[in-house]
Tab-separated table of C-alpha atoms and ligand atoms in Angstrom:
chain	number	residue	atom	x	y	z
K	259	MET	CA	2.393	7.242	-23.680
K	260	ARG	CA	0.749	3.496	-25.041
K	261	THR	CA	0.525	1.496	-21.670
K	262	GLU	CA	1.634	-2.295	-22.979
K	263	ARG	CA	-0.901	-5.145	-20.800
K	264	LEU	CA	1.155	-7.411	-19.625
K	265	ALA	CA	0.103	-11.488	-18.799
K	266	ALA	CA	2.357	-12.511	-16.184
K	267	ASP	CA	4.045	-15.431	-18.259
K	268	ALA	CA	7.875	-16.081	-18.565
K	269	ALA	CA	7.809	-14.070	-21.619
K	270	SER	CA	6.149	-10.821	-20.624
K	271	ILE	CA	8.401	-10.711	-18.035
K	272	ALA	CA	11.818	-10.623	-19.374
K	273	ARG	CA	10.338	-8.233	-21.265
K	274	ALA	CA	8.708	-6.742	-17.738
K	275	ALA	CA	12.244	-6.429	-16.429
K	276	GLU	CA	13.673	-5.462	-19.730
K	277	ILE	CA	11.620	-2.039	-19.334
K	278	LEU	CA	12.880	-1.278	-15.388
K	279	ARG	CA	16.794	-2.166	-15.891
K	280	ARG	CA	15.978	0.580	-18.686
K	281	GLY	CA	14.430	3.273	-16.726
K	282	GLY	CA	10.944	2.388	-17.238
K	283	LEU	CA	8.016	2.091	-14.597
K	284	VAL	CA	6.356	-1.849	-14.615
K	285	ALA	CA	3.454	-2.169	-12.721
K	286	PHE	CA	2.911	-5.587	-10.724
K	287	PRO	CA	0.933	-7.127	-8.818
K	288	THR	CA	2.331	-8.048	-4.456
K	289	GLU	CA	0.210	-10.160	-2.124
K	290	THR	CA	-0.726	-6.811	-0.739
K	291	VAL	CA	-1.461	-4.100	-3.903
K	292	TYR	CA	-0.453	-3.949	-7.199
K	293	GLY	CA	3.455	-1.410	-6.807
K	294	LEU	CA	4.545	0.494	-9.468
K	295	GLY	CA	8.326	-0.202	-9.953
K	296	ALA	CA	11.063	1.495	-10.914
K	297	ARG	CA	14.829	0.847	-10.716
K	298	ALA	CA	16.092	2.179	-7.367
K	299	ASP	CA	19.530	2.873	-8.014
K	300	ASP	CA	19.001	5.708	-10.765
K	301	ALA	CA	17.298	8.551	-9.703
K	302	ARG	CA	16.236	9.657	-13.231
K	303	ALA	CA	13.897	6.310	-13.291
K	304	ALA	CA	13.072	6.527	-9.468
K	305	ARG	CA	11.485	10.324	-10.560
K	306	GLY	CA	9.212	8.538	-12.747
K	307	ILE	CA	7.157	7.090	-9.937
K	308	PHE	CA	6.884	10.307	-8.650
K	309	GLU	CA	5.567	12.029	-12.306
K	310	ALA	CA	2.895	9.414	-12.765
K	311	LYS	CA	1.646	9.265	-9.521
K	312	GLY	CA	1.697	13.246	-8.857
K	313	ARG	CA	3.640	12.302	-5.310
K	314	PRO	CA	4.350	14.579	-3.246
K	315	PRO	CA	8.994	14.604	-3.298
K	316	GLY	CA	8.090	13.993	0.140
K	317	ASN	CA	6.252	10.726	0.454
K	318	PRO	CA	9.175	7.789	0.125
K	319	LEU	CA	8.882	4.311	-1.377
K	320	ILE	CA	9.655	1.352	0.287
K	321	VAL	CA	12.123	-1.151	-1.746
K	322	HIS	CA	11.674	-4.626	-3.332
K	323	VAL	CA	14.568	-6.478	-2.706
K	324	PRO	CA	14.346	-10.344	-3.883
K	325	ASP	CA	15.577	-11.701	-0.379
K	326	VAL	CA	17.073	-10.760	3.202
K	327	ALA	CA	21.058	-10.708	1.523
K	328	SER	CA	19.785	-8.030	-0.737
K	329	ALA	CA	18.109	-5.504	1.254
K	330	ARG	CA	20.842	-5.653	3.908
K	331	ALA	CA	23.195	-4.939	1.060
K	332	LEU	CA	20.858	-1.455	0.640
K	333	ALA	CA	22.134	-0.595	4.216
K	334	ASP	CA	23.837	1.028	5.678
K	335	GLY	CA	24.603	-1.258	8.819
K	336	TRP	CA	21.433	-4.305	9.608
K	337	PRO	CA	19.923	-4.099	13.563
K	338	ALA	CA	20.074	-7.409	14.644
K	339	ASP	CA	15.582	-6.889	15.553
K	340	ALA	CA	16.047	-6.382	11.782
K	341	GLU	CA	17.662	-9.444	11.104
K	342	ARG	CA	14.901	-10.988	13.791
K	343	LEU	CA	11.689	-9.663	11.480
K	344	ALA	CA	13.427	-10.339	8.283
K	345	GLN	CA	14.289	-14.267	9.114
K	346	ALA	CA	10.701	-14.668	10.612
K	347	MET	CA	8.354	-12.752	8.367
K	348	TRP	CA	10.479	-12.031	4.950
K	349	PRO	CA	8.884	-12.686	2.097
K	350	GLY	CA	5.472	-11.684	3.044
K	351	PRO	CA	4.102	-8.014	3.755
K	352	LEU	CA	6.005	-7.006	6.415
K	353	THR	CA	8.253	-3.795	5.323
K	354	LEU	CA	11.753	-2.390	7.590
K	355	ILE	CA	12.934	0.981	7.629
K	356	VAL	CA	16.649	0.809	8.102
K	357	ALA	CA	19.116	3.167	7.619
K	358	ARG	CA	20.522	3.925	3.959
K	359	ARG	CA	23.147	3.381	1.629
K	360	PRO	CA	23.169	6.837	-0.026
K	361	ASP	CA	26.033	4.842	-2.794
K	362	ARG	CA	23.110	1.778	-3.398
K	363	VAL	CA	19.430	3.903	-2.596
K	364	ALA	CA	19.376	6.927	-4.627
K	365	GLY	CA	18.131	10.293	-2.708
K	366	VAL	CA	15.074	10.784	-4.794
K	367	VAL	CA	13.184	7.004	-3.929
K	368	ALA	CA	14.181	7.620	0.333
K	369	ALA	CA	12.938	11.595	-0.303
K	370	GLY	CA	16.745	12.720	0.618
K	371	GLY	CA	16.581	11.259	4.278
K	372	PRO	CA	18.836	9.439	5.979
K	373	THR	CA	16.202	6.036	6.348
K	374	VAL	CA	14.904	3.548	2.985
K	375	ALA	CA	12.248	1.152	3.630
K	376	ILE	CA	12.464	-1.980	2.523
K	377	ARG	CA	10.444	-4.500	1.350
K	378	VAL	CA	10.845	-9.133	-0.186
K	379	PRO	CA	8.227	-9.684	-1.318
K	380	VAL	CA	6.275	-13.075	-1.359
K	381	HIS	CA	4.069	-13.477	-4.449
K	382	PRO	CA	5.286	-15.698	-7.305
K	383	ILE	CA	5.392	-13.216	-9.605
K	384	ALA	CA	6.205	-10.178	-7.118
K	385	ARG	CA	9.348	-12.595	-6.872
K	386	ALA	CA	9.796	-13.710	-10.411
K	387	LEU	CA	10.149	-9.864	-11.471
K	388	LEU	CA	12.530	-9.156	-9.021
K	389	ASP	CA	14.495	-11.964	-9.856
K	390	ALA	CA	15.321	-11.553	-13.393
K	391	VAL	CA	15.869	-7.475	-12.877
K	392	GLY	CA	18.306	-8.568	-10.520
K	393	LEU	CA	18.586	-4.413	-8.752
K	394	PRO	CA	16.691	-3.129	-5.885
K	395	ILE	CA	12.997	-2.033	-7.131
K	396	ALA	CA	11.032	0.652	-5.800
K	397	ALA	CA	7.823	0.216	-5.868
K	398	PRO	CA	4.646	2.604	-3.942
K	399	SER	CA	0.915	1.704	-4.777
K	400	ALA	CA	-0.379	1.903	-8.293
K	401	ASN	CA	-2.298	4.238	-7.988
K	402	ARG	CA	-2.923	7.918	-8.679
K	403	SER	CA	-1.378	10.079	-5.010
K	404	THR	CA	-4.082	10.001	-2.643
K	405	GLU	CA	-6.395	7.804	-4.350
K	406	ILE	CA	-7.436	3.639	-3.631
K	407	SER	CA	-4.845	1.814	-3.735
K	408	PRO	CA	-5.644	-0.650	-6.582
K	409	THR	CA	-5.580	-5.165	-5.291
K	410	THR	CA	-6.613	-5.738	-9.607
K	411	ALA	CA	-4.278	-4.324	-12.895
K	412	GLU	CA	-7.728	-3.167	-13.571
K	413	HIS	CA	-7.520	-0.710	-11.635
K	414	VAL	CA	-3.738	0.500	-12.190
K	415	GLU	CA	-5.130	1.031	-15.644
K	416	LYS	CA	-8.019	3.516	-14.556
K	417	SER	CA	-5.261	5.197	-12.786
K	418	LEU	CA	-1.744	5.483	-14.307
K	419	GLY	CA	-2.913	4.212	-17.885
K	420	GLY	CA	-1.333	6.197	-19.697
K	421	ARG	CA	1.188	7.015	-18.209
K	422	ILE	CA	3.383	4.363	-17.544
K	423	ASP	CA	5.287	1.586	-19.698
K	424	ALA	CA	3.558	-1.094	-18.728
K	425	ILE	CA	0.518	-3.745	-16.547
K	426	LEU	CA	1.786	-6.845	-14.995
K	427	ASP	CA	-1.104	-8.452	-14.895
K	428	GLY	CA	-1.633	-11.406	-11.869
K	429	GLY	CA	-5.630	-10.705	-10.603
K	430	PRO	CA	-6.448	-9.967	-8.394
K	431	THR	CA	-4.243	-9.290	-4.299
K	432	ALA	CA	-4.593	-11.928	-1.498
K	433	VAL	CA	-3.055	-9.161	1.448
K	434	GLY	CA	-5.307	-6.963	-0.169
K	435	ILE	CA	-3.810	-3.215	1.848
K	436	GLU	CA	0.001	-2.259	2.342
K	437	SER	CA	1.911	-4.259	4.246
K	438	THR	CA	2.664	-3.034	8.015
K	439	ILE	CA	5.512	0.043	8.240
K	440	VAL	CA	8.472	-1.505	11.131
K	441	ASP	CA	11.057	0.758	11.880
K	442	VAL	CA	13.617	-0.741	13.274
K	443	THR	CA	17.381	1.781	12.961
K	444	ARG	CA	16.578	1.680	17.074
K	445	SER	CA	15.767	-0.503	19.891
K	446	PRO	CA	12.410	-0.160	20.889
K	447	ALA	CA	11.495	-0.465	16.758
K	448	ARG	CA	8.194	1.415	16.627
K	449	VAL	CA	5.225	0.485	14.269
K	450	LEU	CA	4.276	2.699	11.595
K	451	ARG	CA	1.687	1.372	9.784
K	452	PRO	CA	-0.728	-1.477	11.161
K	453	GLY	CA	-0.744	-3.803	8.462
K	454	HIS	CA	-1.516	-8.166	8.081
K	455	VAL	CA	1.486	-8.398	9.783
K	456	THR	CA	-0.186	-7.543	13.413
K	457	ALA	CA	1.286	-5.269	16.100
K	458	GLU	CA	1.519	-8.707	18.220
K	459	ALA	CA	3.226	-10.382	15.783
K	460	ILE	CA	5.636	-7.990	16.037
K	461	ALA	CA	6.040	-7.661	19.298
K	462	ALA	CA	6.813	-11.505	20.387
K	463	LEU	CA	9.685	-10.938	18.083
K	464	VAL	CA	11.646	-7.516	19.533
K	465	PRO	CA	11.353	-4.736	21.694
K	466	VAL	CA	8.135	-3.038	20.257
K	467	GLN	CA	7.476	0.750	21.002
K	468	ALA	CA	4.112	1.464	22.123
K	469	ALA	CA	2.490	3.343	20.037
K	470	ALA	CA	-0.020	6.489	20.134
K	471	GLY	CA	-1.534	8.841	17.753
K	472	LEU	CA	-0.662	6.889	14.420
K	473	VAL	CA	-3.923	6.866	12.716
K	474	THR	CA	-4.450	9.996	12.999
K	475	ALA	CA	-0.392	11.715	13.000
K	476	PRO	CA	-0.580	15.355	11.088
K	477	ALA	CA	1.451	15.181	8.073
K	478	GLU	CA	4.024	17.401	9.679
K	479	ARG	CA	4.332	15.245	12.592
K	480	ALA	CA	4.305	11.601	10.927
K	481	PRO	CA	7.207	10.000	11.750
K	482	SER	CA	6.509	7.898	7.766
K	483	PRO	CA	5.293	10.168	5.235
K	484	GLY	CA	2.955	8.480	3.411
K	485	THR	CA	0.985	8.129	7.299
K	486	HIS	CA	-0.625	11.492	7.517
K	487	ALA	CA	-4.158	11.625	8.073
K	488	ARG	CA	-5.671	11.894	4.717
K	489	HIS	CA	-4.815	8.829	2.470
K	490	TYR	CA	-5.697	5.954	0.547
K	491	ALA	CA	-8.778	7.367	0.028
K	492	PRO	CA	-11.684	7.326	-2.863
K	493	ARG	CA	-13.040	11.056	-4.122
K	494	ALA	CA	-16.461	10.371	-3.054
K	495	GLN	CA	-17.262	11.898	0.533
K	496	VAL	CA	-16.631	8.849	3.187
K	497	ALA	CA	-18.320	8.949	6.996
K	498	LEU	CA	-17.454	6.270	9.188
K	499	VAL	CA	-19.959	5.803	11.728
K	500	PRO	CA	-21.574	2.632	13.150
K	501	ALA	CA	-23.015	-0.324	12.260
K	502	HIS	CA	-26.694	0.698	13.366
K	503	ALA	CA	-26.142	4.335	12.192
K	504	VAL	CA	-25.131	3.196	8.653
K	505	ARG	CA	-29.461	3.126	6.611
K	506	GLY	CA	-29.956	6.303	9.173
K	507	GLU	CA	-26.695	8.601	6.795
K	508	LEU	CA	-27.848	7.114	3.590
K	509	ASP	CA	-31.229	7.941	3.955
K	510	ARG	CA	-29.636	11.989	4.504
K	511	ALA	CA	-27.202	11.974	2.289
K	512	ALA	CA	-30.497	10.734	-0.342
K	513	GLN	CA	-32.602	13.818	0.673
K	514	ALA	CA	-29.358	15.822	0.368
K	515	GLY	CA	-28.880	14.496	-3.382
K	516	SER	CA	-26.212	12.944	-3.571
K	517	ARG	CA	-25.819	8.786	-4.701
K	518	ALA	CA	-24.517	7.422	-2.092
K	519	GLY	CA	-24.021	3.183	-1.364
K	520	ALA	CA	-22.115	1.631	1.292
K	521	VAL	CA	-19.536	-0.620	2.867
K	522	GLU	CA	-20.942	-3.060	5.555
K	523	TYR	CA	-19.192	-6.852	6.886
K	524	GLY	CA	-20.312	-9.549	8.002
K	525	SER	CA	-24.027	-11.125	9.133
K	526	ARG	CA	-25.724	-7.807	7.854
K	527	THR	CA	-27.976	-7.683	5.366
K	528	ALA	CA	-26.801	-4.640	2.841
K	529	THR	CA	-28.160	-1.843	2.257
K	530	GLY	CA	-29.895	-0.058	-0.533
K	531	PRO	CA	-29.150	-0.446	-4.437
K	532	HIS	CA	-25.458	0.812	-3.582
K	533	ALA	CA	-23.969	-1.570	-1.018
K	534	GLU	CA	-20.945	-3.906	-0.454
K	535	LEU	CA	-20.987	-6.196	1.536
K	536	LEU	CA	-17.615	-7.541	3.318
K	537	PRO	CA	-16.642	-10.497	5.467
K	538	GLY	CA	-16.450	-10.315	8.788
K	539	ASP	CA	-13.256	-10.971	9.451
K	540	PRO	CA	-9.950	-8.476	9.493
K	541	ALA	CA	-8.304	-10.556	6.961
K	542	GLY	CA	-11.508	-11.359	4.226
K	543	TYR	CA	-12.775	-7.808	5.377
K	544	ALA	CA	-9.339	-6.139	4.193
K	545	ALA	CA	-8.613	-8.253	1.115
K	546	ALA	CA	-12.126	-7.153	-0.058
K	547	LEU	CA	-11.747	-3.487	0.397
K	548	TYR	CA	-10.203	-1.322	-1.756
K	549	ALA	CA	-12.195	-3.053	-4.697
K	550	ALA	CA	-15.516	-2.533	-3.773
K	551	LEU	CA	-14.733	1.250	-2.988
K	552	HIS	CA	-12.723	1.622	-6.234
K	553	ARG	CA	-16.971	-0.290	-7.725
K	554	LEU	CA	-18.235	2.243	-5.911
K	555	GLU	CA	-16.332	4.757	-7.215
K	556	ASP	CA	-17.024	3.222	-10.799
K	557	ALA	CA	-21.374	3.717	-9.338
K	558	GLY	CA	-20.491	7.427	-9.293
K	559	CYS	CA	-21.711	7.807	-5.589
K	560	ASP	CA	-20.418	10.744	-4.366
K	561	VAL	CA	-20.697	9.949	-0.920
K	562	ILE	CA	-20.093	6.076	0.731
K	563	VAL	CA	-20.671	4.898	3.703
K	564	ILE	CA	-19.020	2.890	6.206
K	565	ALA	CA	-19.960	0.029	9.142
K	566	ALA	CA	-17.068	1.142	11.497
K	567	VAL	CA	-14.989	-2.036	12.221
K	568	PRO	CA	-14.110	-3.916	15.855
K	569	GLU	CA	-11.915	-1.972	17.882
K	570	ASP	CA	-10.778	-5.161	18.507
K	571	PRO	CA	-6.189	-5.101	17.242
K	572	ALA	CA	-7.075	-7.581	15.073
K	573	TRP	CA	-9.108	-4.887	13.209
K	574	ASP	CA	-5.681	-2.261	13.485
K	575	ALA	CA	-4.969	-2.218	9.854
K	576	VAL	CA	-8.288	-2.369	8.204
K	577	ARG	CA	-9.484	0.522	10.769
K	578	ASP	CA	-6.596	2.627	10.196
K	579	ARG	CA	-7.017	2.572	6.324
K	580	LEU	CA	-10.937	2.920	6.658
K	581	THR	CA	-10.186	6.124	8.636
K	582	ARG	CA	-7.659	7.682	6.454
K	583	ALA	CA	-10.017	7.296	3.640
K	584	SER	CA	-13.004	9.117	5.919
K	585	ALA	CA	-10.192	12.255	7.476
K	586	THR	CA	-11.651	15.630	5.328
K	587	PRO	CA	-8.901	16.750	2.868
Z	269	AMP	P1	2.778	3.096	0.098
Z	269	AMP	O1	3.860	2.034	-0.757
Z	269	AMP	O2	2.785	4.222	-1.651
Z	269	AMP	O3	2.007	2.792	0.449
Z	269	AMP	O4	3.666	4.555	0.059
Z	269	AMP	C1	5.396	4.314	0.931
Z	269	AMP	C2	4.885	4.700	2.223
Z	269	AMP	O5	6.154	4.070	2.327
Z	269	AMP	C3	4.587	5.560	2.459
Z	269	AMP	O6	3.592	6.647	2.762
Z	269	AMP	C4	6.613	5.650	4.050
Z	269	AMP	O7	4.627	5.929	4.688
Z	269	AMP	C5	6.479	5.340	3.946
Z	269	AMP	N1	8.543	4.438	3.842
Z	269	AMP	C6	8.633	4.340	2.620
Z	269	AMP	N2	10.164	5.215	2.736
Z	269	AMP	C7	10.357	5.489	4.605
Z	269	AMP	C8	11.826	6.052	5.244
Z	269	AMP	N3	12.310	6.045	4.496
Z	269	AMP	N4	11.049	5.626	6.640
Z	269	AMP	C9	9.385	6.151	6.749
Z	269	AMP	N5	9.022	5.786	6.511
Z	269	AMP	C10	8.371	5.162	4.880
Z	270	MG	MG1	-0.057	4.315	-1.692
């Protein structure tokens, strides 16, 4: 299949909407990462996402809609906590889990489960596309399953070129890591995946159950299937070590004959030829992380040494992604 590369102008958005309406697959930018979209009301279209990504059918998809009213229409009941969070945080990088209306969201989208994950993105291209399609669009990250999420159209092309109908190019994404996921099917709500919208911000709005063992929940016990240990991972072997131990780890890898790259942050001097120095604040770090991992992968690094980030809650989302990138398969 030839993958059309579309600049994000009005004509391209109309073209992308047309492809989606007839059941095709289109990657598009959101504020978090690029999503791979298909009709959420059409089982055949949504199955295409799983095929293109090589995604296990047990891992459900997030459905994107343009506004709160469209979200309510997909839910079998709309809890007060959902309304509260939606009014405060949408459009934005927050996903809500609610009971699913089976007549509106295909079972395959929800991996056969009784719930559905819904999000209203804030990115102007995503919003224009959703408005133009006029249908709920299922869209997980636009990468092959378990690989690094894409934050540019080039990342999507590298991973899914030839497997999908089109890529809408909106430049690099701003948040850089996947949305915060909150289960509001019961109260207190549960944060299933940390993200740019912090657990603290959620807890200021609705009662939240304290998260325990979130980051390393094994697949079979994970409350949210994509939260299993290994995810968002480069093909290289990833070592997450204290900042002071990065140089020693790089030396060890080099002696073993590996091509090793490093990811450090803040005011440290980057170490070695394949070194990425990321911003020292969590939002800046998150925005830059996946592009850095893609570059190290493209440079042929077979070992990536990452300096551990602070234990502070402000770093929860970044720490979650680093822990999973470094988990053994
Ligand atoms: P991605 O957009 O690639 O991060 O994938 C979407 C993620 O959303 C999945 O990996 C799941 O963790 C989560 N998700 C989607 N639907 C549900 C659901 N109904 N219940 C719990 N988690 C979900
Ligand atoms: Mg993903």
